[in-house]
Amino acid sequence: MMKNKTIMIFAVSAMLLTGCTKSNILASGGPAEPVFETQKGIQLDWTQINTDIDEEFVENEQYPMALSVNYDLDKEKKTMNMTLMVKHGTTPDQAVEFANAAVKFLNDEVATQDFSYEKSSDTSFGGFFKEYDLKLIVMPDYTMKENKYWLVDMDIPKGSNQTIVPKEGAEVMETTVADEEDTEEKSSEEVTETKVQKETETSAPSK
C-alpha cells in the first residue's frame, strides 16, 4: 500500500511539472505581440524625430511663419536648448503658439518611441520635460546677434510647465520683400489649385 502511494505521488508530481513547463512555452509561428511596457535603455531615434518635426511645422499652413525647429541636447546636464526660427513680421502671439506646439510635439515624439515618458496635455509639456530643463528662444531669421528682436526668450525648469510668454519689450521686425514674395507665391498657388479643382469638377461627367 505504501509503495502504491509513493508511485501515485511521483505521477502527480510529474504531471504538475509537465503542466508548468508547457505553460511557459510559446507556440512558434504565430504573430509577435507588440510590447507596450516600459523598457530600460531605449535609444531614441533623433533622426526620425527631426524628420517628423520638419514634416509637422515646415511649410505647414497652420504655422505659416515657421522656418525651422533647432535644438541640442545635453544628456549629462539634462538640458535642452531649442531655437525656433520664424519669418520677419511674426507677432509675439504667433511665436508663442508655435513654441507651445513645437515643445509638446517633440515630447510626444519621444513618448511615441519610449513609453516611459508621458505625453503632453493642455497643462503639461509632457514627461520628457519633467526630466530636462529647457532653454527656449523664438527669433526671426538672421537675428542671432540682435536679441531685441527675439519674440520668446525663456528658461523653463524641468517639471515646472511654466507658461510660455512673449519676451518683454520684443520688437516685431517688418516683413521683408522675400517673405512677402513667398506669401504671395503661396497664395497664388492656392488660387491656382482651387481653380484647377473647380474646372475638374465642372468637366467631370455626371453620373
PDB file of C-alpha atoms in Angstrom:
ATOM      1  CA  MET A   1       0.000   0.000   0.000  1.00  0.00           C
ATOM      2  CA  MET A   2       2.799   2.400   0.893  1.00  0.00           C
ATOM      3  CA  LYS A   3       4.511   1.559  -2.369  1.00  0.00           C
ATOM      4  CA  ASN A   4       1.377   2.406  -4.371  1.00  0.00           C
ATOM      5  CA  LYS A   5       1.039   5.789  -2.608  1.00  0.00           C
ATOM      6  CA  THR A   6       4.642   6.599  -3.421  1.00  0.00           C
ATOM      7  CA  ILE A   7       4.097   5.783  -7.104  1.00  0.00           C
ATOM      8  CA  MET A   8       0.962   7.997  -7.188  1.00  0.00           C
ATOM      9  CA  ILE A   9       2.827  10.928  -5.620  1.00  0.00           C
ATOM     10  CA  PHE A  10       5.578  10.654  -8.224  1.00  0.00           C
ATOM     11  CA  ALA A  11       2.984  10.501 -11.005  1.00  0.00           C
ATOM     12  CA  VAL A  12       1.144  13.620  -9.772  1.00  0.00           C
ATOM     13  CA  SER A  13       4.430  15.490  -9.353  1.00  0.00           C
ATOM     14  CA  ALA A  14       5.419  14.600 -12.916  1.00  0.00           C
ATOM     15  CA  MET A  15       2.068  15.870 -14.225  1.00  0.00           C
ATOM     16  CA  LEU A  16       2.415  19.145 -12.347  1.00  0.00           C
ATOM     17  CA  LEU A  17       5.945  19.675 -13.597  1.00  0.00           C
ATOM     18  CA  THR A  18       4.880  18.927 -17.158  1.00  0.00           C
ATOM     19  CA  GLY A  19       1.969  21.354 -16.851  1.00  0.00           C
ATOM     20  CA  CYS A  20       4.197  24.151 -15.554  1.00  0.00           C
ATOM     21  CA  THR A  21       6.679  23.613 -18.327  1.00  0.00           C
ATOM     22  CA  LYS A  22       4.042  23.773 -21.054  1.00  0.00           C
ATOM     23  CA  SER A  23       2.518  26.951 -19.668  1.00  0.00           C
ATOM     24  CA  ASN A  24       5.807  28.779 -20.262  1.00  0.00           C
ATOM     25  CA  ILE A  25       6.358  27.580 -23.828  1.00  0.00           C
ATOM     26  CA  LEU A  26       5.114  29.916 -26.563  1.00  0.00           C
ATOM     27  CA  ALA A  27       3.738  28.400 -29.735  1.00  0.00           C
ATOM     28  CA  SER A  28       6.006  29.131 -32.677  1.00  0.00           C
ATOM     29  CA  GLY A  29       4.824  30.582 -35.958  1.00  0.00           C
ATOM     30  CA  GLY A  30       2.221  32.972 -34.504  1.00  0.00           C
ATOM     31  CA  PRO A  31       2.324  36.771 -34.931  1.00  0.00           C
ATOM     32  CA  ALA A  32       4.505  38.639 -32.452  1.00  0.00           C
ATOM     33  CA  GLU A  33       2.613  40.690 -29.900  1.00  0.00           C
ATOM     34  CA  PRO A  34       3.553  44.389 -29.611  1.00  0.00           C
ATOM     35  CA  VAL A  35       5.366  45.300 -26.395  1.00  0.00           C
ATOM     36  CA  PHE A  36       3.942  48.362 -24.635  1.00  0.00           C
ATOM     37  CA  GLU A  37       5.520  48.138 -21.206  1.00  0.00           C
ATOM     38  CA  THR A  38       8.317  50.447 -20.123  1.00  0.00           C
ATOM     39  CA  GLN A  39      11.777  49.166 -21.015  1.00  0.00           C
ATOM     40  CA  LYS A  40      15.110  50.454 -19.783  1.00  0.00           C
ATOM     41  CA  GLY A  41      17.921  51.554 -22.075  1.00  0.00           C
ATOM     42  CA  ILE A  42      15.816  52.546 -25.097  1.00  0.00           C
ATOM     43  CA  GLN A  43      17.861  54.535 -27.614  1.00  0.00           C
ATOM     44  CA  LEU A  44      15.798  57.357 -29.104  1.00  0.00           C
ATOM     45  CA  ASP A  45      15.927  57.781 -32.868  1.00  0.00           C
ATOM     46  CA  TRP A  46      16.566  61.526 -33.090  1.00  0.00           C
ATOM     47  CA  THR A  47      16.913  61.378 -36.870  1.00  0.00           C
ATOM     48  CA  GLN A  48      13.321  60.197 -37.101  1.00  0.00           C
ATOM     49  CA  ILE A  49      12.213  62.818 -34.592  1.00  0.00           C
ATOM     50  CA  ASN A  50      13.884  65.534 -36.676  1.00  0.00           C
ATOM     51  CA  THR A  51      12.136  64.303 -39.813  1.00  0.00           C
ATOM     52  CA  ASP A  52       8.744  64.243 -38.117  1.00  0.00           C
ATOM     53  CA  ILE A  53       9.229  67.751 -36.700  1.00  0.00           C
ATOM     54  CA  ASP A  54      10.113  69.157 -40.130  1.00  0.00           C
ATOM     55  CA  GLU A  55       7.074  67.488 -41.674  1.00  0.00           C
ATOM     56  CA  GLU A  56       4.855  68.891 -38.939  1.00  0.00           C
ATOM     57  CA  PHE A  57       5.968  72.532 -38.968  1.00  0.00           C
ATOM     58  CA  VAL A  58       7.879  73.441 -42.137  1.00  0.00           C
ATOM     59  CA  GLU A  59       5.574  74.739 -44.875  1.00  0.00           C
ATOM     60  CA  ASN A  60       2.503  73.992 -42.787  1.00  0.00           C
ATOM     61  CA  GLU A  61      -0.443  76.361 -43.308  1.00  0.00           C
ATOM     62  CA  GLN A  62      -1.216  76.205 -39.594  1.00  0.00           C
ATOM     63  CA  TYR A  63       2.213  77.717 -38.840  1.00  0.00           C
ATOM     64  CA  PRO A  64       2.863  79.991 -41.849  1.00  0.00           C
ATOM     65  CA  MET A  65       5.636  81.904 -40.093  1.00  0.00           C
ATOM     66  CA  ALA A  66       7.647  78.803 -39.087  1.00  0.00           C
ATOM     67  CA  LEU A  67      11.023  78.281 -40.762  1.00  0.00           C
ATOM     68  CA  SER A  68      12.760  75.653 -38.630  1.00  0.00           C
ATOM     69  CA  VAL A  69      12.990  73.896 -35.276  1.00  0.00           C
ATOM     70  CA  ASN A  70      16.556  73.598 -33.956  1.00  0.00           C
ATOM     71  CA  TYR A  71      17.736  72.039 -30.716  1.00  0.00           C
ATOM     72  CA  ASP A  72      20.669  70.440 -28.950  1.00  0.00           C
ATOM     73  CA  LEU A  73      20.597  68.029 -26.042  1.00  0.00           C
ATOM     74  CA  ASP A  74      22.971  67.568 -23.104  1.00  0.00           C
ATOM     75  CA  LYS A  75      22.154  64.191 -21.562  1.00  0.00           C
ATOM     76  CA  GLU A  76      24.580  64.606 -18.667  1.00  0.00           C
ATOM     77  CA  LYS A  77      23.290  68.017 -17.595  1.00  0.00           C
ATOM     78  CA  LYS A  78      19.716  67.094 -18.550  1.00  0.00           C
ATOM     79  CA  THR A  79      19.220  70.265 -20.563  1.00  0.00           C
ATOM     80  CA  MET A  80      17.847  71.084 -23.995  1.00  0.00           C
ATOM     81  CA  ASN A  81      18.323  74.291 -25.978  1.00  0.00           C
ATOM     82  CA  MET A  82      15.532  74.842 -28.505  1.00  0.00           C
ATOM     83  CA  THR A  83      15.601  77.682 -31.029  1.00  0.00           C
ATOM     84  CA  LEU A  84      12.673  78.268 -33.358  1.00  0.00           C
ATOM     85  CA  MET A  85      13.323  80.345 -36.469  1.00  0.00           C
ATOM     86  CA  VAL A  86      10.435  82.380 -37.872  1.00  0.00           C
ATOM     87  CA  LYS A  87       9.857  84.807 -40.715  1.00  0.00           C
ATOM     88  CA  HIS A  88      10.139  88.547 -40.262  1.00  0.00           C
ATOM     89  CA  GLY A  89       6.786  90.046 -39.337  1.00  0.00           C
ATOM     90  CA  THR A  90       5.886  87.224 -36.954  1.00  0.00           C
ATOM     91  CA  THR A  91       3.894  88.528 -33.990  1.00  0.00           C
ATOM     92  CA  PRO A  92       4.586  87.591 -30.353  1.00  0.00           C
ATOM     93  CA  ASP A  93       1.302  85.666 -30.184  1.00  0.00           C
ATOM     94  CA  GLN A  94       2.238  83.639 -33.257  1.00  0.00           C
ATOM     95  CA  ALA A  95       5.641  82.937 -31.738  1.00  0.00           C
ATOM     96  CA  VAL A  96       4.081  81.656 -28.508  1.00  0.00           C
ATOM     97  CA  GLU A  97       1.644  79.443 -30.418  1.00  0.00           C
ATOM     98  CA  PHE A  98       4.492  77.963 -32.465  1.00  0.00           C
ATOM     99  CA  ALA A  99       6.639  77.445 -29.365  1.00  0.00           C
ATOM    100  CA  ASN A 100       3.927  75.625 -27.425  1.00  0.00           C
ATOM    101  CA  ALA A 101       3.215  73.350 -30.361  1.00  0.00           C
ATOM    102  CA  ALA A 102       6.892  72.583 -31.028  1.00  0.00           C
ATOM    103  CA  VAL A 103       7.758  71.774 -27.406  1.00  0.00           C
ATOM    104  CA  LYS A 104       4.778  69.456 -26.984  1.00  0.00           C
ATOM    105  CA  PHE A 105       5.282  67.826 -30.369  1.00  0.00           C
ATOM    106  CA  LEU A 106       8.897  66.986 -29.580  1.00  0.00           C
ATOM    107  CA  ASN A 107       7.890  65.485 -26.236  1.00  0.00           C
ATOM    108  CA  ASP A 108       5.173  63.391 -27.862  1.00  0.00           C
ATOM    109  CA  GLU A 109       7.597  62.104 -30.498  1.00  0.00           C
ATOM    110  CA  VAL A 110       9.886  60.967 -27.676  1.00  0.00           C
ATOM    111  CA  ALA A 111       6.938  59.380 -25.861  1.00  0.00           C
ATOM    112  CA  THR A 112       5.960  57.508 -29.026  1.00  0.00           C
ATOM    113  CA  GLN A 113       9.357  55.807 -29.042  1.00  0.00           C
ATOM    114  CA  ASP A 114       9.764  55.372 -25.286  1.00  0.00           C
ATOM    115  CA  PHE A 115       6.576  54.598 -23.364  1.00  0.00           C
ATOM    116  CA  SER A 116       8.182  55.562 -20.063  1.00  0.00           C
ATOM    117  CA  TYR A 117       7.583  59.222 -20.988  1.00  0.00           C
ATOM    118  CA  GLU A 118       4.058  60.556 -20.658  1.00  0.00           C
ATOM    119  CA  LYS A 119       2.566  62.568 -23.499  1.00  0.00           C
ATOM    120  CA  SER A 120       1.817  66.275 -23.271  1.00  0.00           C
ATOM    121  CA  SER A 121      -1.551  67.739 -22.331  1.00  0.00           C
ATOM    122  CA  ASP A 122      -3.250  71.112 -22.044  1.00  0.00           C
ATOM    123  CA  THR A 123      -1.462  71.674 -18.736  1.00  0.00           C
ATOM    124  CA  SER A 124       1.799  69.774 -19.229  1.00  0.00           C
ATOM    125  CA  PHE A 125       4.718  69.740 -21.672  1.00  0.00           C
ATOM    126  CA  GLY A 126       4.959  66.002 -21.011  1.00  0.00           C
ATOM    127  CA  GLY A 127       7.294  63.528 -19.362  1.00  0.00           C
ATOM    128  CA  PHE A 128      10.448  64.403 -21.286  1.00  0.00           C
ATOM    129  CA  PHE A 129      10.397  67.959 -19.939  1.00  0.00           C
ATOM    130  CA  LYS A 130       9.911  66.657 -16.433  1.00  0.00           C
ATOM    131  CA  GLU A 131      13.484  65.402 -16.741  1.00  0.00           C
ATOM    132  CA  TYR A 132      15.067  68.112 -18.905  1.00  0.00           C
ATOM    133  CA  ASP A 133      15.440  71.849 -18.334  1.00  0.00           C
ATOM    134  CA  LEU A 134      14.537  73.832 -21.444  1.00  0.00           C
ATOM    135  CA  LYS A 135      16.119  76.970 -22.864  1.00  0.00           C
ATOM    136  CA  LEU A 136      13.574  78.249 -25.392  1.00  0.00           C
ATOM    137  CA  ILE A 137      14.104  81.003 -27.961  1.00  0.00           C
ATOM    138  CA  VAL A 138      11.906  82.125 -30.848  1.00  0.00           C
ATOM    139  CA  MET A 139      13.644  84.545 -33.193  1.00  0.00           C
ATOM    140  CA  PRO A 140      13.225  85.936 -36.692  1.00  0.00           C
ATOM    141  CA  ASP A 141      15.707  84.646 -39.232  1.00  0.00           C
ATOM    142  CA  TYR A 142      19.181  86.261 -39.167  1.00  0.00           C
ATOM    143  CA  THR A 143      18.748  87.866 -35.725  1.00  0.00           C
ATOM    144  CA  MET A 144      21.042  85.622 -33.675  1.00  0.00           C
ATOM    145  CA  LYS A 145      23.066  88.640 -32.515  1.00  0.00           C
ATOM    146  CA  GLU A 146      20.095  91.005 -32.236  1.00  0.00           C
ATOM    147  CA  ASN A 147      18.138  89.720 -29.271  1.00  0.00           C
ATOM    148  CA  LYS A 148      15.954  92.829 -29.179  1.00  0.00           C
ATOM    149  CA  TYR A 149      14.006  91.139 -31.969  1.00  0.00           C
ATOM    150  CA  TRP A 150      13.661  87.810 -30.187  1.00  0.00           C
ATOM    151  CA  LEU A 151       9.996  87.068 -29.562  1.00  0.00           C
ATOM    152  CA  VAL A 152      10.424  84.421 -26.847  1.00  0.00           C
ATOM    153  CA  ASP A 153      13.446  84.002 -24.567  1.00  0.00           C
ATOM    154  CA  MET A 154      12.806  81.741 -21.588  1.00  0.00           C
ATOM    155  CA  ASP A 155      14.428  79.283 -19.216  1.00  0.00           C
ATOM    156  CA  ILE A 156      11.853  76.656 -18.278  1.00  0.00           C
ATOM    157  CA  PRO A 157      12.882  74.432 -15.325  1.00  0.00           C
ATOM    158  CA  LYS A 158      12.105  70.744 -15.688  1.00  0.00           C
ATOM    159  CA  GLY A 159       8.684  69.769 -14.435  1.00  0.00           C
ATOM    160  CA  SER A 160       7.565  73.378 -13.976  1.00  0.00           C
ATOM    161  CA  ASN A 161       5.284  73.510 -17.046  1.00  0.00           C
ATOM    162  CA  GLN A 162       5.906  77.234 -16.967  1.00  0.00           C
ATOM    163  CA  THR A 163       3.610  79.164 -19.301  1.00  0.00           C
ATOM    164  CA  ILE A 164       5.355  80.315 -22.478  1.00  0.00           C
ATOM    165  CA  VAL A 165       5.030  84.082 -22.840  1.00  0.00           C
ATOM    166  CA  PRO A 166       6.395  86.698 -25.269  1.00  0.00           C
ATOM    167  CA  LYS A 167       9.654  88.368 -24.395  1.00  0.00           C
ATOM    168  CA  GLU A 168       9.042  91.679 -22.671  1.00  0.00           C
ATOM    169  CA  GLY A 169       9.711  94.632 -24.966  1.00  0.00           C
ATOM    170  CA  ALA A 170      10.274  92.489 -28.055  1.00  0.00           C
ATOM    171  CA  GLU A 171      10.262  94.438 -31.305  1.00  0.00           C
ATOM    172  CA  VAL A 172       8.391  92.977 -34.265  1.00  0.00           C
ATOM    173  CA  MET A 173      10.521  93.115 -37.395  1.00  0.00           C
ATOM    174  CA  GLU A 174       8.979  94.355 -40.602  1.00  0.00           C
ATOM    175  CA  THR A 175       8.212  91.750 -43.217  1.00  0.00           C
ATOM    176  CA  THR A 176      10.971  91.508 -45.804  1.00  0.00           C
ATOM    177  CA  VAL A 177      10.468  91.541 -49.557  1.00  0.00           C
ATOM    178  CA  ALA A 178      11.443  87.868 -49.659  1.00  0.00           C
ATOM    179  CA  ASP A 179       8.785  86.998 -47.078  1.00  0.00           C
ATOM    180  CA  GLU A 180       6.152  88.974 -48.984  1.00  0.00           C
ATOM    181  CA  GLU A 181       7.070  87.287 -52.259  1.00  0.00           C
ATOM    182  CA  ASP A 182       6.939  83.888 -50.576  1.00  0.00           C
ATOM    183  CA  THR A 183       3.489  84.641 -49.136  1.00  0.00           C
ATOM    184  CA  GLU A 184       2.232  85.929 -52.491  1.00  0.00           C
ATOM    185  CA  GLU A 185       3.619  82.865 -54.259  1.00  0.00           C
ATOM    186  CA  LYS A 186       1.845  80.506 -51.845  1.00  0.00           C
ATOM    187  CA  SER A 187      -1.410  82.471 -52.200  1.00  0.00           C
ATOM    188  CA  SER A 188      -1.093  82.274 -55.980  1.00  0.00           C
ATOM    189  CA  GLU A 189      -0.505  78.518 -55.794  1.00  0.00           C
ATOM    190  CA  GLU A 190      -3.565  78.067 -53.584  1.00  0.00           C
ATOM    191  CA  VAL A 191      -5.726  80.074 -56.005  1.00  0.00           C
ATOM    192  CA  THR A 192      -4.429  78.028 -58.942  1.00  0.00           C
ATOM    193  CA  GLU A 193      -5.102  74.750 -57.139  1.00  0.00           C
ATOM    194  CA  THR A 194      -8.644  75.877 -56.291  1.00  0.00           C
ATOM    195  CA  LYS A 195      -9.254  76.947 -59.896  1.00  0.00           C
ATOM    196  CA  VAL A 196      -7.976  73.642 -61.286  1.00  0.00           C
ATOM    197  CA  GLN A 197     -10.104  71.724 -58.806  1.00  0.00           C
ATOM    198  CA  LYS A 198     -13.238  73.639 -59.820  1.00  0.00           C
ATOM    199  CA  GLU A 199     -12.504  73.136 -63.517  1.00  0.00           C
ATOM    200  CA  THR A 200     -12.008  69.414 -62.916  1.00  0.00           C
ATOM    201  CA  GLU A 201     -15.289  69.157 -61.037  1.00  0.00           C
ATOM    202  CA  THR A 202     -17.097  71.086 -63.796  1.00  0.00           C
ATOM    203  CA  SER A 203     -15.685  68.957 -66.607  1.00  0.00           C
ATOM    204  CA  ALA A 204     -16.284  65.671 -64.791  1.00  0.00           C
ATOM    205  CA  PRO A 205     -19.141  63.669 -66.385  1.00  0.00           C
ATOM    206  CA  SER A 206     -22.269  63.433 -64.294  1.00  0.00           C
ATOM    207  CA  LYS A 207     -23.347  60.017 -63.104  1.00  0.00           C
TER     208      LYS A 207
END
